[in-house]
CSV table of C-alpha atoms in Angstrom, one decimal:
chain,number,residue,atom,x,y,z
A,1,MET,CA,6.2,10.7,8.4
A,2,GLY,CA,7.4,10.5,12.0
A,3,THR,CA,8.6,7.3,13.6
A,4,GLU,CA,7.7,3.7,12.9
A,5,PHE,CA,8.5,0.7,15.0
A,6,LEU,CA,8.1,-2.5,13.0
A,7,LEU,CA,7.9,-5.9,14.7
A,8,LEU,CA,6.0,-8.0,12.1
A,9,GLY,CA,9.0,-9.2,10.3
A,10,PRO,CA,12.8,-8.3,10.8
A,11,LEU,CA,12.8,-5.7,13.6
A,12,ALA,CA,13.1,-2.2,12.2
A,13,VAL,CA,12.8,1.4,13.3
A,14,ARG,CA,12.2,4.2,10.6
A,15,THR,CA,12.3,7.9,11.1
A,16,ASP,CA,10.7,10.1,8.5
A,17,GLY,CA,11.0,7.0,6.1
A,18,THR,CA,14.7,6.4,6.7
A,19,GLU,CA,15.7,3.1,8.6
A,20,VAL,CA,17.7,3.5,11.8
A,21,PRO,CA,20.3,0.7,12.0
A,22,ILE,CA,20.4,-1.3,15.1
A,23,ARG,CA,22.8,-4.1,14.3
A,24,ALA,CA,23.6,-5.6,17.6
A,25,ALA,CA,21.4,-8.4,18.3
A,26,LYS,CA,21.0,-7.9,22.0
A,27,ARG,CA,20.0,-4.4,21.5
A,28,ARG,CA,17.4,-5.5,19.0
A,29,ALA,CA,16.2,-8.0,21.6
A,30,VAL,CA,15.8,-5.3,24.3
A,31,LEU,CA,13.9,-3.1,21.8
A,32,ALA,CA,11.6,-6.0,20.8
A,33,ALA,CA,10.9,-6.8,24.5
A,34,LEU,CA,10.0,-3.2,25.1
A,35,LEU,CA,7.9,-2.8,22.0
A,36,LEU,CA,5.9,-6.0,22.8
A,37,ARG,CA,4.8,-4.2,26.0
A,38,ALA,CA,4.8,-0.7,24.6
A,39,ASN,CA,3.7,2.0,27.1
A,40,HIS,CA,4.1,-0.5,29.9
A,41,VAL,CA,7.0,-1.1,32.3
A,42,VAL,CA,9.2,-4.1,31.5
A,43,ALA,CA,11.0,-5.2,34.6
A,44,VAL,CA,14.8,-5.4,34.7
A,45,ASP,CA,14.6,-9.2,35.6
A,46,GLU,CA,12.5,-9.8,32.5
A,47,LEU,CA,14.8,-7.9,30.2
A,48,ALA,CA,17.8,-9.9,31.7
A,49,ALA,CA,15.9,-13.2,30.9
A,50,VAL,CA,15.4,-11.9,27.4
A,51,LEU,CA,19.1,-11.1,27.0
A,52,TRP,CA,20.7,-14.3,28.7
A,53,GLY,CA,18.0,-16.9,29.1
A,54,GLU,CA,18.7,-19.2,32.0
A,55,ASP,CA,22.4,-18.1,32.3
A,56,VAL,CA,21.6,-14.7,33.8
A,57,PRO,CA,25.0,-13.2,35.1
A,58,LEU,CA,25.4,-11.8,38.7
A,59,ALA,CA,25.9,-8.3,37.3
A,60,ALA,CA,22.6,-8.6,35.2
A,61,ARG,CA,21.2,-5.2,36.4
A,62,SER,CA,24.3,-3.2,35.3
A,63,GLY,CA,24.4,-5.3,32.0
A,64,VAL,CA,20.7,-4.4,31.3
A,65,GLN,CA,21.5,-0.7,32.0
A,66,ASN,CA,24.4,-0.8,29.6
A,67,TYR,CA,22.3,-2.3,26.7
A,68,VAL,CA,19.5,0.2,27.3
A,69,MET,CA,22.0,3.0,27.1
A,70,ARG,CA,23.5,1.7,24.0
A,71,LEU,CA,20.1,1.2,22.5
A,72,ARG,CA,19.1,4.7,23.2
A,73,GLN,CA,22.3,5.9,21.5
A,74,ALA,CA,21.5,3.8,18.5
A,75,LEU,CA,17.9,5.1,18.1
A,76,GLY,CA,19.2,8.7,18.0
A,77,ALA,CA,16.3,11.1,18.5
A,78,ALA,CA,13.9,8.3,19.1
A,79,GLY,CA,16.0,7.1,22.0
A,80,SER,CA,14.3,9.6,24.3
A,81,ARG,CA,11.2,7.3,23.9
A,82,ILE,CA,12.8,4.8,26.5
A,83,ALA,CA,12.0,6.0,29.9
A,84,THR,CA,13.7,4.7,33.2
A,85,LYS,CA,11.2,3.5,35.7
A,86,PRO,CA,11.7,2.4,39.4
A,87,ARG,CA,11.3,-1.4,38.3
A,88,GLY,CA,12.6,-1.2,34.8
A,89,TYR,CA,12.1,0.6,31.5
A,90,LEU,CA,9.1,1.7,29.2
A,91,ILE,CA,9.0,2.8,25.7
A,92,GLU,CA,6.6,5.4,24.7
A,93,VAL,CA,4.7,4.7,21.4
A,94,GLN,CA,2.2,6.9,20.0
A,95,PRO,CA,-1.1,5.5,18.2
A,96,GLY,CA,-0.3,4.3,14.6
A,97,GLU,CA,3.6,4.1,15.2
A,98,LEU,CA,3.8,0.3,15.9
A,99,ASP,CA,2.8,-2.1,13.2
A,100,LEU,CA,1.7,-4.7,15.7
A,101,ASP,CA,-0.8,-2.2,17.2
A,102,ARG,CA,-2.1,-1.3,13.7
A,103,PHE,CA,-2.4,-4.9,12.8
A,104,GLU,CA,-4.4,-5.8,16.0
A,105,GLY,CA,-6.7,-2.9,15.3
A,106,LEU,CA,-7.4,-4.0,11.7
A,107,LEU,CA,-7.9,-7.5,12.8
A,108,ARG,CA,-10.5,-6.4,15.4
A,109,GLU,CA,-12.3,-4.4,12.7
A,110,ALA,CA,-12.2,-7.2,10.2
A,111,ARG,CA,-13.6,-9.8,12.8
A,112,THR,CA,-16.4,-7.2,13.8
A,113,ALA,CA,-17.3,-6.8,10.1
A,114,ALA,CA,-17.4,-10.6,9.5
A,115,ARG,CA,-19.8,-11.0,12.5
A,116,LYS,CA,-22.1,-8.5,10.8
A,117,ALA,CA,-21.7,-10.3,7.5
A,118,ALA,CA,-20.2,-7.1,6.0
A,119,TRP,CA,-17.8,-9.2,3.8
A,120,PRO,CA,-16.2,-6.5,1.6
A,121,ASP,CA,-15.2,-4.6,4.8
A,122,ALA,CA,-14.0,-7.8,6.5
A,123,SER,CA,-11.9,-8.7,3.3
A,124,GLY,CA,-10.4,-5.3,3.1
A,125,GLN,CA,-9.5,-4.9,6.7
A,126,ALA,CA,-8.1,-8.4,6.9
A,127,ALA,CA,-6.1,-7.9,3.8
A,128,ALA,CA,-4.7,-4.5,5.1
A,129,ALA,CA,-3.6,-6.2,8.3
A,130,LEU,CA,-1.8,-9.0,6.5
A,131,ALA,CA,-0.1,-6.4,4.3
A,132,LEU,CA,1.8,-5.2,7.4
A,133,TRP,CA,3.6,-8.5,7.7
A,134,ARG,CA,7.1,-8.3,6.2
A,135,GLY,CA,8.4,-11.8,7.2
A,136,GLU,CA,9.0,-13.9,10.3
A,137,PRO,CA,8.9,-11.8,13.5
A,138,LEU,CA,11.4,-12.1,16.3
A,139,ALA,CA,13.6,-14.4,14.2
A,140,ASP,CA,16.5,-11.9,14.1
A,141,LEU,CA,17.0,-11.2,17.8
A,142,GLY,CA,18.8,-14.1,19.1
A,143,SER,CA,16.5,-14.5,22.1
A,144,ASP,CA,14.9,-18.0,22.4
A,145,LEU,CA,12.7,-16.6,25.3
A,146,LEU,CA,11.0,-14.0,23.1
A,147,ALA,CA,10.7,-16.4,20.2
A,148,ALA,CA,9.1,-19.1,22.5
A,149,ARG,CA,6.8,-16.8,24.4
A,150,GLU,CA,5.6,-14.3,21.8
A,151,GLY,CA,6.1,-16.2,18.5
A,152,PRO,CA,3.1,-18.5,18.8
A,153,ARG,CA,0.8,-15.5,19.8
A,154,LEU,CA,1.8,-13.7,16.7
A,155,SER,CA,1.5,-16.7,14.5
A,156,GLU,CA,-2.0,-17.2,15.8
A,157,LEU,CA,-3.1,-13.6,15.2
A,158,ARG,CA,-1.8,-13.8,11.7
A,159,LEU,CA,-3.7,-17.0,11.1
A,160,GLN,CA,-6.8,-15.5,12.4
A,161,ALA,CA,-6.5,-12.7,10.0
A,162,VAL,CA,-5.9,-15.2,7.1
A,163,GLU,CA,-9.0,-17.1,8.2
A,164,THR,CA,-11.0,-14.0,8.2
A,165,ARG,CA,-9.8,-12.8,4.9
A,166,ILE,CA,-10.5,-16.3,3.3
A,167,GLU,CA,-14.0,-16.6,4.8
A,168,ALA,CA,-14.9,-13.1,3.3
A,169,GLU,CA,-13.6,-14.2,-0.1
A,170,VAL,CA,-15.7,-17.4,0.0
A,171,GLN,CA,-18.8,-15.2,1.0
A,172,LEU,CA,-18.1,-12.8,-1.8
A,173,GLY,CA,-18.3,-15.6,-4.3
A,174,ARG,CA,-14.6,-16.1,-4.9
A,175,ALA,CA,-14.3,-19.7,-3.5
A,176,ARG,CA,-12.4,-20.9,-6.5
A,177,GLU,CA,-9.6,-18.4,-6.0
A,178,VAL,CA,-8.9,-19.5,-2.4
A,179,ILE,CA,-9.1,-23.4,-2.7
A,180,ALA,CA,-5.4,-23.9,-3.4
A,181,GLU,CA,-4.5,-21.6,-0.5
A,182,LEU,CA,-6.9,-23.5,1.8
A,183,ARG,CA,-5.5,-26.9,1.0
A,184,GLN,CA,-1.9,-25.7,1.9
A,185,LEU,CA,-3.3,-24.1,5.1
A,186,ALA,CA,-5.3,-27.2,6.2
A,187,ALA,CA,-2.2,-29.4,5.6
A,188,GLY,CA,0.0,-27.1,7.5
A,189,HIS,CA,-2.5,-26.9,10.4
A,190,PRO,CA,-4.2,-30.2,10.3
A,191,LEU,CA,-5.8,-29.9,13.7
A,192,ARG,CA,-7.4,-26.5,13.0
A,193,GLU,CA,-11.1,-27.3,12.3
A,194,ARG,CA,-12.0,-23.9,10.9
A,195,LEU,CA,-9.6,-24.3,8.0
A,196,HIS,CA,-11.1,-27.7,7.2
A,197,GLY,CA,-14.5,-26.2,7.3
A,198,LEU,CA,-13.7,-23.3,5.0
A,199,LEU,CA,-12.0,-25.6,2.6
A,200,MET,CA,-15.2,-27.9,2.5
A,201,LEU,CA,-17.4,-24.8,1.9
A,202,ALA,CA,-15.2,-23.4,-0.7
A,203,LEU,CA,-15.3,-26.7,-2.5
A,204,TYR,CA,-19.1,-27.0,-2.2
A,205,ARG,CA,-19.6,-23.5,-3.5
A,206,ASP,CA,-17.3,-24.3,-6.4
A,207,GLY,CA,-19.6,-27.1,-7.5
A,208,ARG,CA,-17.2,-29.9,-6.1
A,209,ALA,CA,-19.4,-31.5,-3.4
A,210,ALA,CA,-17.6,-34.9,-3.7
A,211,GLU,CA,-14.2,-33.3,-3.0
A,212,ALA,CA,-15.8,-31.3,0.0
A,213,LEU,CA,-17.0,-34.7,1.5
A,214,ALA,CA,-13.6,-36.1,0.8
A,215,ALA,CA,-12.0,-33.1,2.7
A,216,TYR,CA,-14.2,-33.9,5.6
A,217,GLN,CA,-13.0,-37.5,5.7
A,218,ASP,CA,-9.4,-36.4,5.6
A,219,ALA,CA,-10.1,-33.9,8.5
A,220,ARG,CA,-11.9,-36.5,10.5
A,221,ARG,CA,-9.0,-39.1,10.0
A,222,VAL,CA,-6.4,-36.7,11.2
A,223,LEU,CA,-8.4,-35.6,14.3
A,224,VAL,CA,-9.1,-39.2,15.3
A,225,ASP,CA,-5.6,-40.4,14.7
A,226,GLU,CA,-3.9,-37.4,16.5
A,227,LEU,CA,-6.4,-36.5,19.3
A,228,GLY,CA,-8.6,-39.6,19.4
A,229,THR,CA,-11.7,-37.4,19.0
A,230,GLU,CA,-14.4,-36.9,16.3
A,231,PRO,CA,-14.7,-33.5,14.7
A,232,GLY,CA,-16.5,-30.8,16.6
A,233,PRO,CA,-20.2,-30.1,16.1
A,234,ASP,CA,-19.6,-27.3,13.6
A,235,LEU,CA,-17.7,-29.4,11.3
A,236,ARG,CA,-20.1,-32.3,11.6
A,237,GLN,CA,-23.0,-30.1,10.9
A,238,LEU,CA,-21.3,-28.7,7.7
A,239,HIS,CA,-20.7,-32.3,6.6
A,240,GLN,CA,-24.4,-33.1,7.0
A,241,GLN,CA,-25.4,-29.9,5.1
A,242,ILE,CA,-23.2,-30.9,2.2
A,243,LEU,CA,-24.6,-34.4,2.2
A,244,THR,CA,-28.2,-33.0,1.9
A,245,ALA,CA,-27.3,-30.0,-0.4
A,246,ASP,CA,-28.7,-27.7,2.3
A,247,PRO,CA,-29.8,-24.4,0.5
A,248,ALA,CA,-28.3,-22.6,3.5
A,249,LEU,CA,-24.9,-23.3,2.2
A,250,ASP,CA,-25.6,-21.3,-1.0
A,251,ARG,CA,-23.9,-18.0,-1.4
A,252,PRO,CA,-26.2,-15.3,0.0
A,253,ALA,CA,-28.0,-13.3,-2.8
A,254,ASP,CA,-26.4,-10.1,-1.3
A,255,ALA,CA,-22.9,-10.8,-0.2
A,256,GLY,CA,-22.2,-7.1,0.0
A,257,LEU,CA,-21.3,-6.0,-3.6
A,258,ASP,CA,-24.0,-4.5,-5.9
A,259,ASP,CA,-24.6,-5.4,-9.5
A,260,ARG,CA,-21.7,-3.2,-10.7
A,261,ALA,CA,-19.3,-5.8,-9.3
A,262,ALA,CA,-20.3,-8.1,-12.2
A,263,ALA,CA,-19.1,-5.4,-14.7
A,264,VAL,CA,-15.7,-5.6,-16.1
A,265,PRO,CA,-14.1,-2.3,-16.0
A,266,ARG,CA,-12.6,-0.9,-19.3
A,267,GLN,CA,-11.0,2.4,-18.3
A,268,LEU,CA,-8.3,2.8,-21.0
A,269,PRO,CA,-8.5,6.1,-22.8
A,270,ALA,CA,-8.5,6.3,-26.6
A,271,ALA,CA,-5.2,5.5,-28.1
A,272,VAL,CA,-3.3,7.9,-30.4
A,273,ALA,CA,-4.9,7.6,-33.8
A,274,ALA,CA,-1.7,8.0,-35.9
A,275,PHE,CA,0.7,6.0,-33.7
A,276,THR,CA,4.0,5.5,-35.5
A,277,GLY,CA,7.1,3.4,-34.9
A,278,ARG,CA,8.4,2.0,-31.6
A,279,SER,CA,8.3,-1.6,-33.0
A,280,ALA,CA,11.1,-2.7,-30.7
A,281,GLU,CA,9.5,-1.3,-27.6
A,282,LEU,CA,6.1,-2.8,-28.5
A,283,GLN,CA,7.8,-6.2,-28.9
A,284,ALA,CA,9.6,-5.8,-25.6
A,285,LEU,CA,6.2,-5.1,-23.9
A,286,THR,CA,4.6,-8.0,-25.5
A,287,SER,CA,7.3,-10.3,-24.5
A,288,MET,CA,6.4,-9.5,-21.0
A,289,LEU,CA,3.0,-11.1,-21.2
A,290,GLY,CA,4.5,-14.5,-20.9
A,291,ALA,CA,5.8,-13.6,-17.5
A,292,ALA,CA,2.7,-11.9,-16.3
A,293,GLY,CA,1.3,-15.2,-14.9
A,294,GLY,CA,4.4,-16.3,-13.2
A,295,PRO,CA,3.8,-17.7,-9.7
A,296,GLY,CA,4.1,-15.2,-6.8
A,297,THR,CA,5.2,-12.4,-9.1
A,298,VAL,CA,3.7,-9.0,-10.4
A,299,VAL,CA,5.3,-7.9,-13.6
A,300,ILE,CA,5.6,-4.0,-13.8
A,301,SER,CA,6.9,-2.2,-16.9
A,302,ALA,CA,8.2,1.3,-15.8
A,303,ILE,CA,8.4,3.4,-19.0
A,304,GLY,CA,10.8,6.2,-18.3
A,305,GLY,CA,11.9,9.2,-20.5
A,306,THR,CA,11.7,13.0,-20.9
A,307,ALA,CA,8.5,15.1,-21.4
A,308,GLY,CA,6.8,14.6,-24.7
A,309,VAL,CA,8.8,11.7,-25.9
A,310,GLY,CA,5.8,9.5,-26.3
A,311,LYS,CA,5.5,7.5,-23.1
A,312,THR,CA,1.8,7.6,-22.7
A,313,ALA,CA,1.2,7.2,-26.3
A,314,LEU,CA,3.2,3.9,-26.3
A,315,ALA,CA,1.6,2.7,-23.2
A,316,LEU,CA,-1.9,3.2,-24.4
A,317,HIS,CA,-1.3,1.9,-27.9
A,318,TRP,CA,0.1,-1.4,-26.6
A,319,ALA,CA,-2.5,-1.7,-23.8
A,320,HIS,CA,-5.3,-1.5,-26.4
A,321,GLN,CA,-3.5,-4.2,-28.4
A,322,ALA,CA,-3.1,-6.4,-25.3
A,323,ALA,CA,-6.5,-5.7,-23.7
A,324,ARG,CA,-8.0,-9.0,-24.9
A,325,GLN,CA,-5.5,-10.9,-23.0
A,326,PHE,CA,-6.8,-9.3,-19.8
A,327,PRO,CA,-10.4,-10.5,-19.6
A,328,ASP,CA,-11.1,-9.3,-16.1
A,329,GLY,CA,-10.7,-5.7,-17.3
A,330,GLN,CA,-8.4,-2.7,-17.5
A,331,LEU,CA,-7.9,0.1,-15.0
A,332,HIS,CA,-6.3,3.4,-15.8
A,333,VAL,CA,-5.4,6.5,-13.8
A,334,ASN,CA,-3.4,9.6,-14.6
A,335,LEU,CA,-1.4,10.2,-11.5
A,336,ARG,CA,-0.5,13.7,-12.6
A,337,GLY,CA,3.0,13.3,-11.2
A,338,PHE,CA,4.3,16.1,-13.3
A,339,ASP,CA,1.1,18.1,-13.8
A,340,PRO,CA,1.5,21.8,-14.2
A,341,SER,CA,-1.1,22.4,-11.6
A,342,GLY,CA,1.3,20.9,-9.0
A,343,THR,CA,-1.3,18.6,-7.4
A,344,PRO,CA,-0.5,14.9,-8.1
A,345,VAL,CA,-3.1,12.3,-7.4
A,346,THR,CA,-2.5,10.5,-4.2
A,347,ALA,CA,-2.3,6.7,-4.0
A,348,ALA,CA,-5.3,6.8,-1.7
A,349,GLU,CA,-7.3,8.8,-4.2
A,350,ALA,CA,-6.4,6.4,-7.0
A,351,VAL,CA,-7.2,3.3,-4.9
A,352,ARG,CA,-10.6,4.9,-4.1
A,353,GLY,CA,-11.4,5.5,-7.9
A,354,PHE,CA,-10.4,1.9,-8.6
A,355,LEU,CA,-12.8,0.6,-6.0
A,356,ASP,CA,-15.6,2.4,-7.6
A,357,ALA,CA,-14.6,1.1,-11.1
A,358,LEU,CA,-14.6,-2.4,-9.5
A,359,GLY,CA,-18.2,-2.1,-8.3
A,360,VAL,CA,-17.8,-1.5,-4.6
A,361,PRO,CA,-20.8,0.5,-3.3
A,362,PRO,CA,-19.7,3.7,-1.5
A,363,GLY,CA,-21.2,2.5,1.7
A,364,ARG,CA,-19.1,-0.6,1.6
A,365,ILE,CA,-15.7,1.1,1.2
A,366,PRO,CA,-13.9,1.2,4.6
A,367,PRO,CA,-12.8,4.7,5.8
A,368,ASP,CA,-9.2,3.8,6.5
A,369,PRO,CA,-6.8,4.1,3.4
A,370,GLN,CA,-4.9,1.0,4.4
A,371,ALA,CA,-8.1,-0.9,4.5
A,372,GLN,CA,-9.2,0.4,1.1
A,373,ALA,CA,-5.8,-0.7,-0.4
A,374,GLY,CA,-6.4,-4.1,1.1
A,375,LEU,CA,-9.9,-4.3,-0.3
A,376,TYR,CA,-8.4,-3.3,-3.7
A,377,ARG,CA,-5.9,-6.0,-3.6
A,378,SER,CA,-8.5,-8.5,-2.5
A,379,LEU,CA,-10.8,-7.7,-5.4
A,380,LEU,CA,-8.0,-8.2,-7.8
A,381,ALA,CA,-6.9,-11.5,-6.3
A,382,GLY,CA,-7.0,-14.2,-8.9
A,383,ARG,CA,-8.0,-11.9,-11.6
A,384,ARG,CA,-6.1,-11.3,-14.8
A,385,MET,CA,-6.1,-7.3,-15.1
A,386,LEU,CA,-4.2,-4.7,-16.9
A,387,ILE,CA,-3.5,-1.6,-14.8
A,388,VAL,CA,-2.1,1.5,-16.4
A,389,LEU,CA,-0.7,4.0,-14.1
A,390,ASP,CA,0.1,7.1,-16.2
A,391,ASN,CA,2.6,10.0,-15.3
A,392,ALA,CA,3.7,8.7,-11.9
A,393,ALA,CA,5.9,11.0,-9.8
A,394,ASP,CA,7.9,8.3,-7.9
A,395,GLU,CA,7.8,4.9,-6.5
A,396,GLN,CA,5.9,5.8,-3.4
A,397,GLN,CA,2.9,7.0,-5.5
A,398,VAL,CA,2.9,3.6,-7.4
A,399,ARG,CA,3.5,0.9,-4.6
A,400,PRO,CA,0.0,1.1,-2.9
A,401,LEU,CA,-1.5,0.5,-6.4
A,402,LEU,CA,0.3,-2.7,-7.1
A,403,PRO,CA,-1.9,-5.8,-6.9
A,404,ALA,CA,-0.8,-8.9,-5.4
A,405,SER,CA,-2.3,-11.0,-8.1
A,406,PRO,CA,0.5,-12.8,-10.1
A,407,ALA,CA,-1.8,-12.8,-13.2
A,408,SER,CA,-2.0,-8.9,-13.5
A,409,LEU,CA,0.2,-6.7,-15.3
A,410,VAL,CA,0.9,-3.0,-14.3
A,411,LEU,CA,2.2,-0.6,-16.8
A,412,VAL,CA,3.7,2.6,-15.4
A,413,THR,CA,4.8,5.7,-17.2
A,414,SER,CA,7.0,8.4,-15.7
A,415,ARG,CA,9.6,11.0,-16.6
A,416,ARG,CA,11.8,9.3,-14.0
A,417,GLN,CA,13.4,5.9,-14.3
A,418,LEU,CA,11.8,4.5,-11.1
A,419,GLY,CA,14.6,2.3,-10.5
A,420,GLY,CA,13.4,1.5,-7.1
A,421,LEU,CA,10.6,-0.5,-8.7
A,422,GLY,CA,13.1,-2.7,-10.4
A,423,ALA,CA,15.1,-3.3,-7.3
A,424,ALA,CA,12.3,-4.0,-4.9
A,425,GLU,CA,9.5,-5.2,-7.2
A,426,GLY,CA,11.3,-6.7,-10.0
A,427,ALA,CA,10.1,-4.3,-12.5
A,428,ARG,CA,11.3,-4.4,-16.1
A,429,LEU,CA,12.5,-0.9,-17.0
A,430,LEU,CA,12.1,0.5,-20.6
A,431,SER,CA,13.6,3.9,-21.4
A,432,LEU,CA,12.3,5.8,-24.4
A,433,ASP,CA,14.5,8.1,-26.5
A,434,VAL,CA,13.4,10.4,-29.3
A,435,LEU,CA,12.1,8.7,-32.4
A,436,SER,CA,14.6,7.6,-35.0
A,437,HIS,CA,14.8,9.7,-38.2
A,438,GLY,CA,12.8,7.2,-40.2
A,439,GLU,CA,10.1,6.9,-37.5
A,440,ALA,CA,9.9,10.7,-37.4
A,441,VAL,CA,9.5,11.1,-41.1
A,442,GLN,CA,6.8,8.4,-41.1
A,443,MET,CA,5.0,10.2,-38.4
A,444,LEU,CA,5.0,13.5,-40.3
A,445,ALA,CA,3.8,11.8,-43.4
A,446,GLY,CA,1.0,10.3,-41.5
A,447,ARG,CA,0.0,13.7,-40.1
A,448,LEU,CA,0.6,15.8,-43.3
A,449,GLY,CA,-0.1,13.4,-45.9
A,450,ALA,CA,2.4,11.2,-47.8
A,451,GLY,CA,2.2,13.3,-51.0
A,452,ARG,CA,3.1,16.5,-49.2
A,453,ALA,CA,5.9,15.0,-47.2
A,454,ALA,CA,7.3,13.4,-50.4
A,455,ALA,CA,7.1,16.8,-52.2
A,456,GLU,CA,9.1,18.6,-49.6
A,457,PRO,CA,11.7,16.2,-48.2
A,458,ALA,CA,14.1,18.9,-47.1
A,459,ALA,CA,11.4,20.7,-45.0
A,460,VAL,CA,10.5,17.3,-43.5
A,461,ASP,CA,14.1,16.7,-42.6
A,462,ASP,CA,14.3,20.1,-41.0
A,463,VAL,CA,11.3,19.5,-38.8
């Protein structure tokens, strides 16, 4: 897995998937300053300002040298990436190792796709870019200088990605799903005309022209009150187009998805014909449906147990019973985590199969696996779907397949407990044991016939 440097949230460094602890705030500030200028020299004076602000001590140079030395020690093997130069220090970062670099690359690709009206690509790339954000960047460094200098730039880039994703969603015919988000964004950034324009267009395409016109008046009032200026030409033109019901505002006939996108996937395999028992477990699964639509949550049921105990049978039996409560479809994949062939399905392969089931034409699927995962999550946004991930090897195989939609339910089966899903994703864990004696007798009677089972009770007990 190599080394990862993470800036888009609490500062973190990972080596082969294991986090390298850097607890001292000033060491973290030095590392952040170097990463923000990765592969470029950061002068000693600049690092001193990052560390001490306006109160730079007389011995600042030796102080910076000391913090860099301790940072190298804390980074372990990755400490050799920090090189001493005549004017300062430089950290060597390879392509793909810094989350900020990956984010900016995905954002460029998303905006390029948007300019070409390749809306599925724009949605997927923007969603993949936003998925890299883990929280507020630069907030855990204790450096007011870094926060003031770099924070607004990072916030602006993130907002651009959000705008690109939302515009793609509106163009793909999912205006209704983004209206609430747009209202919050427009209220939080009242001087940003693009957000007001997207909100107006989304309302109009959702058949709410009067609300779209009211949104314009709200935007105009804020701009006049705060800046003393009328809205810009783009917003005024959109207002006029809504007033005249301009056909140019209608959703394009071909927004990038083919006719299969209208199909609802029904991928559940056949259930076990003579399913028996497990009434308590079925009730436990059904009770989770009430939580499946909780705001900001994805409910996951991780069913663990030994081989042959009936995990898949239970999952499929319940899934067929609950399918009607997921009108947007059901997805299924056998991840082959414990397949005798020894070749589990990768998360990227599973995502690619789901995109096909969701109607994305092959030519519209982005080549980058992260962008594919972002497109997958975008397609599930606002939908109520049931996703069955059967025979999972571990949490890492499952996590990229989890949708962001709070209305969807993911059902996972695995021989392992997958406790990490419970800790990090709030999964409810349900462990299966062997059937009770009564359930086992009932199952045999169903297979052999009630008469034969009743005629040989001792043999049934032995079996």
